[in-house]
Short mmCIF file of C-alpha atoms in Angstrom, two decimals:
data_model
loop_
_atom_site.label_atom_id
_atom_site.label_comp_id
_atom_site.label_asym_id
_atom_site.label_seq_id
_atom_site.Cartn_x
_atom_site.Cartn_y
_atom_site.Cartn_z
CA MET A 1 0.00 0.00 0.00
CA SER A 2 1.28 3.48 -0.84
CA LYS A 3 2.12 5.97 1.88
CA ILE A 4 1.27 9.62 2.52
CA ARG A 5 2.41 12.17 5.06
CA ALA A 6 0.04 13.08 7.89
CA VAL A 7 0.05 14.65 11.34
CA ILE A 8 0.35 12.00 14.03
CA VAL A 9 0.80 11.95 17.79
CA ASP A 10 4.46 11.55 18.72
CA PRO A 11 5.04 11.73 22.50
CA ASN A 12 8.76 12.33 21.94
CA VAL A 13 8.48 15.73 20.23
CA PRO A 14 7.47 19.14 21.62
CA GLY A 15 3.72 19.60 21.33
CA ARG A 16 3.30 15.81 20.79
CA LEU A 17 2.41 16.36 17.12
CA ALA A 18 4.61 15.80 14.08
CA LEU A 19 4.51 14.69 10.46
CA GLY A 20 4.84 10.99 9.82
CA GLU A 21 4.13 8.37 7.17
CA VAL A 22 0.79 6.55 7.18
CA ASP A 23 -1.09 4.33 4.77
CA ALA A 24 -2.86 6.18 1.98
CA PRO A 25 -6.66 6.15 2.36
CA ILE A 26 -8.90 3.84 0.37
CA ALA A 27 -12.26 5.38 -0.45
CA ALA A 28 -15.63 3.68 -0.01
CA PRO A 29 -18.14 4.05 -2.88
CA ASN A 30 -19.75 7.11 -1.23
CA GLU A 31 -16.41 8.76 -0.47
CA ALA A 32 -14.21 11.09 -2.48
CA LEU A 33 -10.43 11.27 -2.24
CA VAL A 34 -9.34 14.84 -1.59
CA ARG A 35 -5.83 16.25 -1.96
CA VAL A 36 -5.58 18.54 1.08
CA ALA A 37 -4.31 22.11 0.69
CA ALA A 38 -5.11 23.65 4.09
CA VAL A 39 -6.33 22.61 7.53
CA SER A 40 -7.34 24.52 10.64
CA LEU A 41 -6.83 23.78 14.32
CA ASN A 42 -9.50 23.42 17.00
CA ARG A 43 -8.92 23.26 20.73
CA GLY A 44 -10.80 19.97 21.19
CA GLU A 45 -8.72 17.89 18.82
CA VAL A 46 -5.48 19.43 20.07
CA ARG A 47 -6.39 18.74 23.71
CA ARG A 48 -7.15 15.12 22.86
CA SER A 49 -3.75 14.83 21.19
CA MET A 50 -2.07 15.66 24.49
CA ASN A 51 -3.25 12.32 25.93
CA ALA A 52 -3.75 10.16 22.85
CA ASP A 53 -1.66 7.11 22.07
CA ALA A 54 1.34 7.39 19.76
CA GLY A 55 0.32 7.24 16.11
CA TRP A 56 -3.20 8.62 16.62
CA ARG A 57 -4.22 11.00 13.82
CA PRO A 58 -6.04 14.19 14.81
CA GLY A 59 -7.80 16.60 12.48
CA TRP A 60 -11.36 17.67 11.73
CA ASP A 61 -11.17 20.58 9.26
CA PHE A 62 -9.67 20.52 5.77
CA ALA A 63 -9.95 22.13 2.34
CA GLY A 64 -8.48 20.89 -0.91
CA THR A 65 -9.14 19.45 -4.37
CA VAL A 66 -11.07 16.32 -5.32
CA GLU A 67 -8.56 13.86 -6.76
CA THR A 68 -10.92 10.91 -7.18
CA PRO A 69 -14.71 11.40 -7.11
CA ALA A 70 -17.01 8.99 -5.28
CA THR A 71 -17.69 5.94 -7.42
CA ASP A 72 -21.41 5.98 -6.54
CA GLY A 73 -21.76 9.20 -8.52
CA SER A 74 -22.50 11.43 -5.54
CA GLY A 75 -20.60 14.57 -4.63
CA PRO A 76 -18.22 16.90 -6.45
CA ALA A 77 -16.41 16.07 -9.68
CA LYS A 78 -12.67 15.52 -10.12
CA GLY A 79 -10.79 18.80 -9.77
CA SER A 80 -13.45 20.52 -7.65
CA CYS A 81 -12.20 22.71 -4.81
CA VAL A 82 -13.94 21.61 -1.62
CA VAL A 83 -14.09 21.99 2.15
CA GLY A 84 -14.95 19.10 4.41
CA LEU A 85 -15.06 17.53 7.82
CA LEU A 86 -13.79 14.25 9.30
CA ARG A 87 -14.12 12.79 12.79
CA SER A 88 -10.32 12.38 12.83
CA GLY A 89 -7.37 12.18 10.48
CA ALA A 90 -8.07 15.26 8.35
CA TRP A 91 -4.51 16.55 8.71
CA GLY A 92 -2.97 14.53 5.91
CA GLU A 93 -1.91 14.97 2.31
CA LEU A 94 -4.83 12.87 1.09
CA VAL A 95 -8.13 12.07 2.83
CA SER A 96 -11.21 9.99 2.04
CA VAL A 97 -14.47 11.65 3.04
CA THR A 98 -18.18 10.92 2.58
CA THR A 99 -19.67 13.27 0.01
CA ASN A 100 -22.36 14.51 2.42
CA ALA A 101 -19.54 16.10 4.43
CA LEU A 102 -18.18 18.09 1.47
CA ALA A 103 -19.13 21.43 -0.07
CA GLU A 104 -17.71 23.03 -3.21
CA LEU A 105 -15.93 26.37 -2.88
CA PRO A 106 -17.04 29.46 -4.78
CA GLU A 107 -14.16 30.81 -6.88
CA SER A 108 -13.66 33.81 -4.57
CA VAL A 109 -13.23 31.71 -1.39
CA SER A 110 -9.68 30.60 -0.59
CA PHE A 111 -8.65 27.25 0.86
CA ALA A 112 -7.51 29.06 4.04
CA GLN A 113 -10.87 30.76 4.53
CA ALA A 114 -12.77 27.56 3.84
CA ALA A 115 -10.65 25.48 6.22
CA THR A 116 -11.84 27.58 9.19
CA LEU A 117 -15.49 26.64 8.63
CA PRO A 118 -16.21 22.98 9.42
CA VAL A 119 -16.01 22.86 13.22
CA ALA A 120 -16.03 26.53 14.28
CA GLY A 121 -18.44 27.77 11.62
CA LEU A 122 -20.84 24.85 11.84
CA THR A 123 -20.86 24.93 15.65
CA ALA A 124 -21.82 28.62 15.61
CA TYR A 125 -24.42 27.97 12.91
CA HIS A 126 -26.10 25.13 14.80
CA ALA A 127 -25.96 26.99 18.13
CA LEU A 128 -27.83 29.93 16.64
CA LEU A 129 -30.43 27.64 15.06
CA LYS A 130 -31.48 26.66 18.59
CA GLY A 131 -32.70 30.23 19.11
CA GLY A 132 -35.16 30.09 16.22
CA SER A 133 -35.93 33.47 14.65
CA LEU A 134 -33.33 35.94 15.93
CA LEU A 135 -34.66 39.13 14.38
CA GLY A 136 -34.64 41.77 17.11
CA ARG A 137 -33.76 39.16 19.75
CA SER A 138 -31.15 39.52 22.47
CA ILE A 139 -28.12 37.21 22.39
CA LEU A 140 -25.17 36.80 24.76
CA ILE A 141 -22.06 35.03 23.46
CA THR A 142 -19.38 33.91 25.93
CA GLY A 143 -15.83 33.03 24.87
CA ALA A 144 -16.56 35.48 22.10
CA SER A 145 -12.98 36.01 20.93
CA GLY A 146 -12.54 32.37 19.88
CA GLY A 147 -13.24 30.86 16.50
CA VAL A 148 -16.82 29.78 17.28
CA GLY A 149 -17.56 33.00 19.14
CA ASN A 150 -16.39 35.19 16.28
CA PHE A 151 -18.53 33.30 13.75
CA ALA A 152 -21.49 33.36 16.17
CA ILE A 153 -21.31 37.14 16.54
CA GLN A 154 -21.25 37.68 12.79
CA LEU A 155 -24.06 35.21 12.08
CA ALA A 156 -26.21 36.62 14.88
CA ARG A 157 -25.88 40.14 13.54
CA LEU A 158 -26.72 38.93 10.02
CA SER A 159 -29.87 37.41 11.55
CA GLY A 160 -30.88 40.77 13.02
CA ALA A 161 -30.03 39.99 16.65
CA GLN A 162 -28.75 42.38 19.30
CA VAL A 163 -25.43 40.93 20.45
CA VAL A 164 -23.53 41.23 23.73
CA ALA A 165 -20.10 39.54 23.79
CA TYR A 166 -18.28 38.30 26.89
CA ILE A 167 -14.48 38.05 26.93
CA ARG A 168 -11.92 37.79 29.71
CA GLN A 169 -9.06 39.71 28.09
CA ALA A 170 -9.48 43.42 27.37
CA GLY A 171 -7.02 43.19 24.49
CA TYR A 172 -9.58 41.28 22.44
CA GLU A 173 -12.33 43.89 22.68
CA SER A 174 -11.60 45.36 19.25
CA ILE A 175 -11.82 41.89 17.67
CA VAL A 176 -15.32 41.16 18.94
CA LYS A 177 -16.52 44.66 18.15
CA GLU A 178 -15.20 44.33 14.60
CA ALA A 179 -17.14 41.07 14.33
CA GLY A 180 -20.30 43.01 15.19
CA ALA A 181 -20.85 42.85 18.96
CA GLN A 182 -22.78 45.93 20.06
CA SER A 183 -21.68 45.64 23.71
CA VAL A 184 -18.76 43.85 25.35
CA VAL A 185 -18.47 42.51 28.91
CA ILE A 186 -14.83 42.12 30.00
CA GLY A 187 -13.43 40.30 33.04
CA GLU A 188 -13.65 37.12 35.09
CA ASP A 189 -17.30 37.70 36.05
CA LEU A 190 -20.22 37.46 33.64
CA LEU A 191 -22.68 39.13 36.03
CA PRO A 192 -22.14 42.67 34.60
CA ALA A 193 -23.99 41.40 31.52
CA ILE A 194 -27.21 42.36 33.36
CA GLU A 195 -26.19 46.01 32.89
CA TYR A 196 -26.33 45.78 29.10
CA GLU A 197 -29.40 46.05 26.99
CA PRO A 198 -31.07 43.84 25.85
CA TYR A 199 -30.89 41.80 29.10
CA PRO A 200 -32.47 39.28 29.78
CA TYR A 201 -31.27 37.15 26.89
CA HIS A 202 -33.29 35.07 24.46
CA LEU A 203 -30.23 32.99 23.55
CA ILE A 204 -26.90 32.47 25.28
CA VAL A 205 -24.13 30.73 23.35
CA GLU A 206 -21.86 29.38 26.09
CA SER A 207 -18.47 27.65 26.01
CA VAL A 208 -16.82 28.50 29.32
CA GLY A 209 -18.69 26.42 31.90
CA GLY A 210 -17.97 26.73 35.63
CA ASN A 211 -19.15 29.95 37.25
CA THR A 212 -19.81 31.49 33.84
CA LEU A 213 -22.44 28.89 33.02
CA SER A 214 -23.92 29.24 36.50
CA THR A 215 -24.35 32.98 35.94
CA ALA A 216 -25.57 32.55 32.37
CA LEU A 217 -28.52 30.47 33.56
CA LYS A 218 -29.64 33.46 35.65
CA LEU A 219 -29.64 35.77 32.64
CA LEU A 220 -32.15 33.97 30.44
CA ALA A 221 -35.46 35.46 29.41
CA PRO A 222 -38.61 33.31 29.68
CA ASP A 223 -38.49 30.62 26.97
CA GLY A 224 -34.81 31.46 26.45
CA VAL A 225 -32.14 28.84 25.84
CA THR A 226 -28.50 28.50 26.82
CA VAL A 227 -26.59 26.42 24.28
CA LEU A 228 -23.52 24.85 25.85
CA PHE A 229 -20.81 23.54 23.52
CA GLY A 230 -17.71 23.66 25.74
CA THR A 231 -16.35 23.99 29.27
CA SER A 232 -13.00 25.72 28.86
CA GLY A 233 -13.31 27.34 32.29
CA GLY A 234 -14.39 24.27 34.25
CA SER A 235 -16.84 21.39 34.05
CA GLU A 236 -18.18 21.56 37.61
CA VAL A 237 -21.21 23.89 37.85
CA THR A 238 -23.35 24.96 40.81
CA PHE A 239 -26.52 26.93 40.13
CA ASP A 240 -29.72 28.02 41.82
CA ALA A 241 -32.19 25.46 40.49
CA SER A 242 -35.22 27.27 41.94
CA GLN A 243 -34.27 30.49 40.15
CA PHE A 244 -33.75 28.63 36.88
CA TYR A 245 -37.01 26.75 37.33
CA ALA A 246 -38.83 30.06 37.93
CA THR A 247 -37.75 31.35 34.51
CA ALA A 248 -40.69 29.97 32.60
CA GLY A 249 -39.68 27.77 29.68
CA ALA A 250 -35.93 28.38 30.05
CA SER A 251 -33.71 25.52 28.86
CA LEU A 252 -30.11 24.33 28.70
CA TYR A 253 -29.10 22.56 25.49
CA ALA A 254 -25.97 20.40 25.14
CA LEU A 255 -24.60 20.85 21.64
CA LEU A 256 -22.27 18.23 20.19
CA LEU A 257 -21.52 19.04 16.57
CA PHE A 258 -21.31 15.48 15.27
CA HIS A 259 -24.72 14.77 16.81
CA GLU A 260 -26.20 17.80 15.02
CA LEU A 261 -24.71 16.55 11.75
CA GLN A 262 -26.78 13.37 12.01
CA ARG A 263 -29.85 15.59 11.54
CA GLU A 264 -28.47 17.88 8.86
CA SER A 265 -25.41 16.94 6.84
CA ALA A 266 -22.30 19.08 7.06
CA ALA A 267 -22.64 19.85 3.35
CA VAL A 268 -25.81 21.88 3.97
CA GLY A 269 -24.36 24.22 6.57
CA LEU A 270 -21.00 24.52 4.85
CA LYS A 271 -22.69 25.60 1.61
CA ARG A 272 -24.62 28.30 3.44
CA LEU A 273 -21.51 29.60 5.19
CA LEU A 274 -19.51 29.62 1.95
CA GLN A 275 -22.23 31.67 0.26
CA LEU A 276 -21.99 34.25 3.02
CA ILE A 277 -18.21 34.49 2.60
CA GLU A 278 -18.62 34.83 -1.15
CA ALA A 279 -21.09 37.68 -0.60
CA GLY A 280 -18.70 39.47 1.77
CA GLN A 281 -21.09 39.04 4.70
CA LEU A 282 -18.97 36.59 6.70
CA ARG A 283 -15.25 36.97 7.33
CA PRO A 284 -13.22 34.18 8.97
CA HIS A 285 -10.87 35.61 11.59
CA ILE A 286 -7.52 33.98 10.83
CA ASP A 287 -4.79 34.96 13.28
CA VAL A 288 -2.06 32.56 12.19
CA GLU A 289 -1.11 31.03 8.83
CA ALA A 290 1.88 28.72 8.67
CA SER A 291 3.21 25.50 7.15
CA TRP A 292 1.93 22.28 8.63
CA THR A 293 5.53 21.45 9.51
CA GLU A 294 4.99 23.84 12.45
CA ILE A 295 2.06 21.84 13.84
CA GLY A 296 3.66 21.05 17.21
CA ASP A 297 4.46 24.67 18.01
CA LEU A 298 1.13 26.03 16.75
CA ALA A 299 -0.84 23.42 18.69
CA GLN A 300 0.90 24.45 21.90
CA GLN A 301 0.27 28.13 21.17
CA LEU A 302 -3.42 27.35 20.72
CA LEU A 303 -3.61 25.57 24.07
CA ASP A 304 -1.76 28.45 25.73
CA ARG A 305 -4.27 30.92 24.25
CA ARG A 306 -1.54 32.96 22.58
CA PHE A 307 -3.90 33.98 19.77
CA PRO A 308 -7.69 34.42 19.74
CA GLY A 309 -8.83 33.46 16.24
CA LYS A 310 -8.22 30.55 13.91
CA ALA A 311 -4.88 29.03 12.94
CA VAL A 312 -4.61 27.71 9.39
CA LEU A 313 -1.83 25.38 8.27
CA HIS A 314 -0.94 24.98 4.61
CA VAL A 315 -0.16 21.42 3.57
CA SER A 316 2.99 21.34 1.46
CA THR A 317 3.90 18.50 -0.85
#
């Protein structure tokens, strides 16, 4: 079997990630083979790499060119520029992917822009869907300077929502305001969000957990929903159940992207996001672009929160 280069876990190198040789993928009838041009990093896959066994292949997001179309006739043709999503192993020279997880790129959208979309863009997209119609509604987004948060702000504003962003570092205020946040709460405590119109909130997009989630549950309007997709600040949460119960119809929704994609294929959401980029209405916030040979260093920088937006790595041959 032929070999390709891919990012693998190597406990003996800094950052535990390095390029290595693996078997080339063999596509199923409903899968296309894609020559990868760019990938992007997400905190979840990088964190898992810190404890994974040697040889494990991380990677969710990729963009590239279809080298061999699916033999069942589905999906993009040979030579099509695409973006896609895998459960693991996307950070390789060549990947096999089901065609319902691929979307074709408009000519004006670059591989780097597209590579930011699968996990961060789709997570923001599905989180906002839980709020239903957002026109004129109030939304609070925590962890707003991250990849998901930045997309969520932009998509919420496009939907006509009034957006308050919560960040912990004052240096990121300009980033979230540029994305479209009308008000910004800064610091270790979310409670000042009650001082900003339009409190209470119809939808809270939450990724911090801990005390932040506890406070967020107090800020919901009747029939409002908190969508939780991460716990970067702590998984243990204590909250006043009677106060939450008294907020008529309020709910807490656990969002796991791959579960959402069982209901609506990744191709659907990716196509919608790509159309917004093409129209100039959505702008991926890319903080770092580098060669994938720098994966170990960039992964560590991501974990250390040394940059707020997305990191894109270009796959060289």
